[in-house]
mmCIF file of C-alpha atoms in Angstrom:
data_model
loop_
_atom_site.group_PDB
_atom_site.id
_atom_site.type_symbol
_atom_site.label_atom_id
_atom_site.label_comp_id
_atom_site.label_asym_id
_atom_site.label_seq_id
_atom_site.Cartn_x
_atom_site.Cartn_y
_atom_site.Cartn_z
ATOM 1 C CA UNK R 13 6.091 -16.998 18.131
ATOM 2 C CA UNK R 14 8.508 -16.292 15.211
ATOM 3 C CA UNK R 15 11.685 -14.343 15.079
ATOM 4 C CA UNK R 16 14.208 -14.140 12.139
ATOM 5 C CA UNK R 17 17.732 -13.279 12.642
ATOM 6 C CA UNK R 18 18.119 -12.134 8.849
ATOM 7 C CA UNK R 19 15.847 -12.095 6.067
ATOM 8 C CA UNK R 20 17.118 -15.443 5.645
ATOM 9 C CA UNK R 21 16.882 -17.452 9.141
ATOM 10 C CA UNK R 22 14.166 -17.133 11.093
ATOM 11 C CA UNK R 23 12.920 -19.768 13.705
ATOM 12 C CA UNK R 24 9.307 -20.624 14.891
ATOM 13 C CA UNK R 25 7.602 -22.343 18.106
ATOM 14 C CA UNK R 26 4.322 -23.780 19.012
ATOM 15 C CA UNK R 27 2.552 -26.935 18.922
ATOM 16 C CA UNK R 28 -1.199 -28.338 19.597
ATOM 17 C CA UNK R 29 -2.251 -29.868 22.768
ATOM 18 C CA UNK R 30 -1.774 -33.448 22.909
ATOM 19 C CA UNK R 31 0.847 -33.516 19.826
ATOM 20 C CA UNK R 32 5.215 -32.725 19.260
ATOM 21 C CA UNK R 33 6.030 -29.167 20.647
ATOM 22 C CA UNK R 34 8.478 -28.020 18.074
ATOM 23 C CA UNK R 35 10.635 -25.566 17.229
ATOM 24 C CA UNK R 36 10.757 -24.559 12.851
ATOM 25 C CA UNK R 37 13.909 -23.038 10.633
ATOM 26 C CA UNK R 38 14.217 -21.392 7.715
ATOM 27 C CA UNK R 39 17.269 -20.279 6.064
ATOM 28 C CA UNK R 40 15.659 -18.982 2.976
ATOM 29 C CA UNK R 41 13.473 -16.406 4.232
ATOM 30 C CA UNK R 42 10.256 -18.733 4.997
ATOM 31 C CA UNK R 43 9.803 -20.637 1.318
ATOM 32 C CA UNK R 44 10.598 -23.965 3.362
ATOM 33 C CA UNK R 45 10.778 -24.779 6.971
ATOM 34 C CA UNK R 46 12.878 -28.007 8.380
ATOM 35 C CA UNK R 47 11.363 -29.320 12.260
ATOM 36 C CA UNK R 48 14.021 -29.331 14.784
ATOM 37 C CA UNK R 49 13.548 -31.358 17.830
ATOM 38 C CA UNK R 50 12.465 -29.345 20.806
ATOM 39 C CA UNK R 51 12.971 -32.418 23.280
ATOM 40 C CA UNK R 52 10.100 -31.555 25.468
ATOM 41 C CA UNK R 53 6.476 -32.171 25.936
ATOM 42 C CA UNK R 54 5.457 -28.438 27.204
ATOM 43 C CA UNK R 55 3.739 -25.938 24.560
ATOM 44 C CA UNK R 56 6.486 -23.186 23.527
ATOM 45 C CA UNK R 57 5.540 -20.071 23.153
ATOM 46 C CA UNK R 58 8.572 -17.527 22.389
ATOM 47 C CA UNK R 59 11.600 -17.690 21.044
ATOM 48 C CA UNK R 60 14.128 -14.606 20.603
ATOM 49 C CA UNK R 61 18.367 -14.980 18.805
ATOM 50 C CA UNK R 62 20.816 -12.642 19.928
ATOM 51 C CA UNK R 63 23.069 -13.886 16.742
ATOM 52 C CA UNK R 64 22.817 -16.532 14.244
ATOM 53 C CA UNK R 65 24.406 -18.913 16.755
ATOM 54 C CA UNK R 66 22.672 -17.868 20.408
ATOM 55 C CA UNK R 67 18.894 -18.137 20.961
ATOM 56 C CA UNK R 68 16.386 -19.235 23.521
ATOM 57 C CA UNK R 69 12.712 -20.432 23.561
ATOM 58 C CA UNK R 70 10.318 -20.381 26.492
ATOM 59 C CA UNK R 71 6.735 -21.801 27.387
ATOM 60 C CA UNK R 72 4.931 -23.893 29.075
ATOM 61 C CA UNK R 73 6.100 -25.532 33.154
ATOM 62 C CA UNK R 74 9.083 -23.309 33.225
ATOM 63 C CA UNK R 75 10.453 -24.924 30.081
ATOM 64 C CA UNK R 76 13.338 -22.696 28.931
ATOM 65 C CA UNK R 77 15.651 -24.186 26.325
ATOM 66 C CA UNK R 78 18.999 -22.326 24.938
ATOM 67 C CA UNK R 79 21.211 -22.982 21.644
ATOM 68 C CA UNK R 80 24.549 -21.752 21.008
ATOM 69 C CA UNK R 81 25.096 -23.520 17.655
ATOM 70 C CA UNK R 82 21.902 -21.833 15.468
ATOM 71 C CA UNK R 83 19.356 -24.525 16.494
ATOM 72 C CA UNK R 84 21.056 -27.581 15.924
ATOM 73 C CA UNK R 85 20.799 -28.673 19.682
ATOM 74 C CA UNK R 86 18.770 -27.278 22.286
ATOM 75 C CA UNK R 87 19.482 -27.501 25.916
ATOM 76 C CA UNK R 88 17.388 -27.013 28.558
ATOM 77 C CA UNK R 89 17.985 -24.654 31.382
ATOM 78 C CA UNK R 90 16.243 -24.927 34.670
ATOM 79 C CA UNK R 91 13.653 -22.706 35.875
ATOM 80 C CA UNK R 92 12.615 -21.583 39.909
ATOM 81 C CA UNK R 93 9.126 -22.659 39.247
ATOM 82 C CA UNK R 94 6.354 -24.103 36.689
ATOM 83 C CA UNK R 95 4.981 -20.773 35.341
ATOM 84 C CA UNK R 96 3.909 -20.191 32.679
ATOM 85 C CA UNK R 97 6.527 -18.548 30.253
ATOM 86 C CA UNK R 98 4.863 -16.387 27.908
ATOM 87 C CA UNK R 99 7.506 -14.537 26.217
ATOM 88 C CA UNK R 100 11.549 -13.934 26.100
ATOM 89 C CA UNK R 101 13.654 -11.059 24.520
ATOM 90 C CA UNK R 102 17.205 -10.786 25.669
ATOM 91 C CA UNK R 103 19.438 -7.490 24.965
ATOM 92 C CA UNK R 104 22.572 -8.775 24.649
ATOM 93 C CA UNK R 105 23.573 -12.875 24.538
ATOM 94 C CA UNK R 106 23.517 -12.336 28.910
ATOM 95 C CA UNK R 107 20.972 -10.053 29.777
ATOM 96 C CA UNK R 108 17.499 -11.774 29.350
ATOM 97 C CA UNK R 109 13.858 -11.256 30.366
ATOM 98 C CA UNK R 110 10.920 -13.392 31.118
ATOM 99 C CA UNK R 111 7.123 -12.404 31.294
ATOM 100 C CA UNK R 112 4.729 -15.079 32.925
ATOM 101 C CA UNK R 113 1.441 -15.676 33.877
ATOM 102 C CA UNK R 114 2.258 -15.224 38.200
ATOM 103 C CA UNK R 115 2.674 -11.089 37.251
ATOM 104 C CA UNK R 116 6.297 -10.822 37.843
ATOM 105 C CA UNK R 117 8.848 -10.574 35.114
ATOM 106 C CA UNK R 118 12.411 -12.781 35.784
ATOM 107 C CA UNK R 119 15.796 -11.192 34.636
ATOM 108 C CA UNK R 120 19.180 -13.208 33.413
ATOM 109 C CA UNK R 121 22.501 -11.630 33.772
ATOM 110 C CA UNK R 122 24.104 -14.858 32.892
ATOM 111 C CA UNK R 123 22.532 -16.486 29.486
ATOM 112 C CA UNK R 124 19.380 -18.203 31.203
ATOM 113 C CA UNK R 125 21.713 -20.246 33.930
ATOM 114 C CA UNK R 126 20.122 -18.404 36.553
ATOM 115 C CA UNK R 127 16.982 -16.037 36.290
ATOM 116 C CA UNK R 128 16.036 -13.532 39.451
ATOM 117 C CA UNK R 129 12.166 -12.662 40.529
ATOM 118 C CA UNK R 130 11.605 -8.798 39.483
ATOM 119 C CA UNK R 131 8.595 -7.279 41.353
ATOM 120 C CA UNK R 132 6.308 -5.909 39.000
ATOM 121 C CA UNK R 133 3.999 -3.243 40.561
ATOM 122 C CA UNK R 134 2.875 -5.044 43.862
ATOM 123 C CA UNK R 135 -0.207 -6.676 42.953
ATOM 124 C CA UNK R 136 -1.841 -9.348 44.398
ATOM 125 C CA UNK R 137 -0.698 -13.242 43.108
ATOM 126 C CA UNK R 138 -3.225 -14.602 40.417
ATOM 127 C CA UNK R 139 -4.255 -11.266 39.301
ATOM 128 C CA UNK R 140 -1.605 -10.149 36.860
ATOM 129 C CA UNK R 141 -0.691 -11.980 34.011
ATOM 130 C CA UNK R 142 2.298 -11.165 31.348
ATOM 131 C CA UNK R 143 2.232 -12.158 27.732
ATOM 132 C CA UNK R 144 4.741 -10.088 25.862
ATOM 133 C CA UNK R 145 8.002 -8.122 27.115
ATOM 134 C CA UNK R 146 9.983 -5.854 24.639
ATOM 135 C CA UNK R 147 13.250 -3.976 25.329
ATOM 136 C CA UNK R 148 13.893 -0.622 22.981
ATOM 137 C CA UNK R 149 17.440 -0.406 24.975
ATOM 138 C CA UNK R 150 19.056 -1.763 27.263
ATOM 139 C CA UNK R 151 17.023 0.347 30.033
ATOM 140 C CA UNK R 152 13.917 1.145 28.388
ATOM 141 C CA UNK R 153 11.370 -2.374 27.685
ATOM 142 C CA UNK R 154 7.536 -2.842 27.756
ATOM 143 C CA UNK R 155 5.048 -5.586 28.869
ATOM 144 C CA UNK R 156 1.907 -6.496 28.097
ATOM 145 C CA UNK R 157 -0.552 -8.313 29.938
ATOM 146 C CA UNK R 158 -3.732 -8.225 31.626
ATOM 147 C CA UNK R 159 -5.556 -8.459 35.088
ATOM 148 C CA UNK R 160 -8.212 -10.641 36.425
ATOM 149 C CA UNK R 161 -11.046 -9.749 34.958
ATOM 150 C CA UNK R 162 -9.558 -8.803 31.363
ATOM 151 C CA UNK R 163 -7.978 -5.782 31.867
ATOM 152 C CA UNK R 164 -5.397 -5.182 29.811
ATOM 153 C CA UNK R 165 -2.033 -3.689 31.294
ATOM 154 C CA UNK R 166 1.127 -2.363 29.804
ATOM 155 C CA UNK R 167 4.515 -2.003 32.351
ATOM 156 C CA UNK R 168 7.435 -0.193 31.242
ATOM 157 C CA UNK R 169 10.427 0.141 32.819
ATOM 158 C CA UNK R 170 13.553 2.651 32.815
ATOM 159 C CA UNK R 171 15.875 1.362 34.659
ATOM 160 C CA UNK R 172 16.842 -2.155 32.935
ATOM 161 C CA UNK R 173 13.881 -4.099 34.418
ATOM 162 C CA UNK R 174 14.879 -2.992 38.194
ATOM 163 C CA UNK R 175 11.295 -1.286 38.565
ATOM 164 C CA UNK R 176 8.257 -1.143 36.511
ATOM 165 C CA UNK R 177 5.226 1.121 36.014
ATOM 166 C CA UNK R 178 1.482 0.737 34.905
ATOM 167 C CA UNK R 179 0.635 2.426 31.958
ATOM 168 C CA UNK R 180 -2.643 3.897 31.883
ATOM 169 C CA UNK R 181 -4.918 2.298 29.105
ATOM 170 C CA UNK R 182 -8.056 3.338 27.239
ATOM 171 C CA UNK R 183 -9.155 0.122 26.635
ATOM 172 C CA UNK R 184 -9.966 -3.087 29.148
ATOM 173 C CA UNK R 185 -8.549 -5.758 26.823
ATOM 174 C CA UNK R 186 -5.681 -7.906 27.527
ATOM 175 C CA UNK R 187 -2.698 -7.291 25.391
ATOM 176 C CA UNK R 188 -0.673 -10.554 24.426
ATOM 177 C CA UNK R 189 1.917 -9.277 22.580
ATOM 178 C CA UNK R 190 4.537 -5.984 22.210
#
């Protein structure tokens, strides 16, 4: 995953099995990229800034580490369970959202201290997995995922993440990102 805060910073997470999961910066617009330490072992897969200073990367075992200083340090906030985290996007430096691979999407009011269960459309467990999440607003976001089987899904929701809705898809790919 990559995000960039201006065309100047960006940041970028992954790793390869067996190897340092690590988090990248730039702060001139991608020509050179420094390693920051990630201090975990788990595969990251999203990251998402709300400024220059406040960000947050998710992935792998409920691994969910924030920054409030552009990077320098990252701490690590604790997580309900060991899903899967797939992808992050937060609204505002508070108001967060999770989408995982056990089909529900998890919601912060609070930075990332705490995170709440959302329902997503009352499937059943292990069938429903989420990849990417999306918000346009503060009411209106988007998931992406797919079922059991490869069927790709997308949820959107209108009410801030409260409730969500399949969308009905042409296509029976799954959809990893939004």
């Amino acid at each position: 995953s990559i995000y960039f805060i201006n065309t100047d910073t960006g940041f970028a997470v992954g790793g390869v099995y067996g190897q340092k999961f690590i988090i990248l910066k730039t702060t001139n617009g991608g020509n050179t990229w420094v390693t920051q330490s990630s201090g975990t072992g788990n595969q990251l897969m999203s990251v998402h800034f709300t400024s220059s200073e406040i960000g947050c990367v998710v992935g792998y075992d409920g691994t969910i580490k924030t920054t409030t200083d552009g990077g320098i340090n990252w701490v690590s906030q604790s997580f309900q369970g060991n899903q899967f985290l797939y992808s992050v996007f937060f609204i505002n430096p508070n108001v967060g959202y999770l989408a995982c691979d056990d089909m529900y999407i998890y919601k912060t009011i609070n930075g990332g201290s705490t995170w709440v269960q959302k329902t997503t459309i009352g499937v059943p467990a292990g069938t429903l997995y989420l990849f990417g999440i999306f918000f346009i607003d503060s009411n209106t976001g988007y998931a992406t995922g797919g079922w059991t089987g490869y069927n790709g899904t997308i949820l959107k929701t209108t009410d801030a993440g409260e409730t969500w809705i399949a969308q009905t898809l042409p296509i029976n790919n799954q959809l990893y990102s939004i």
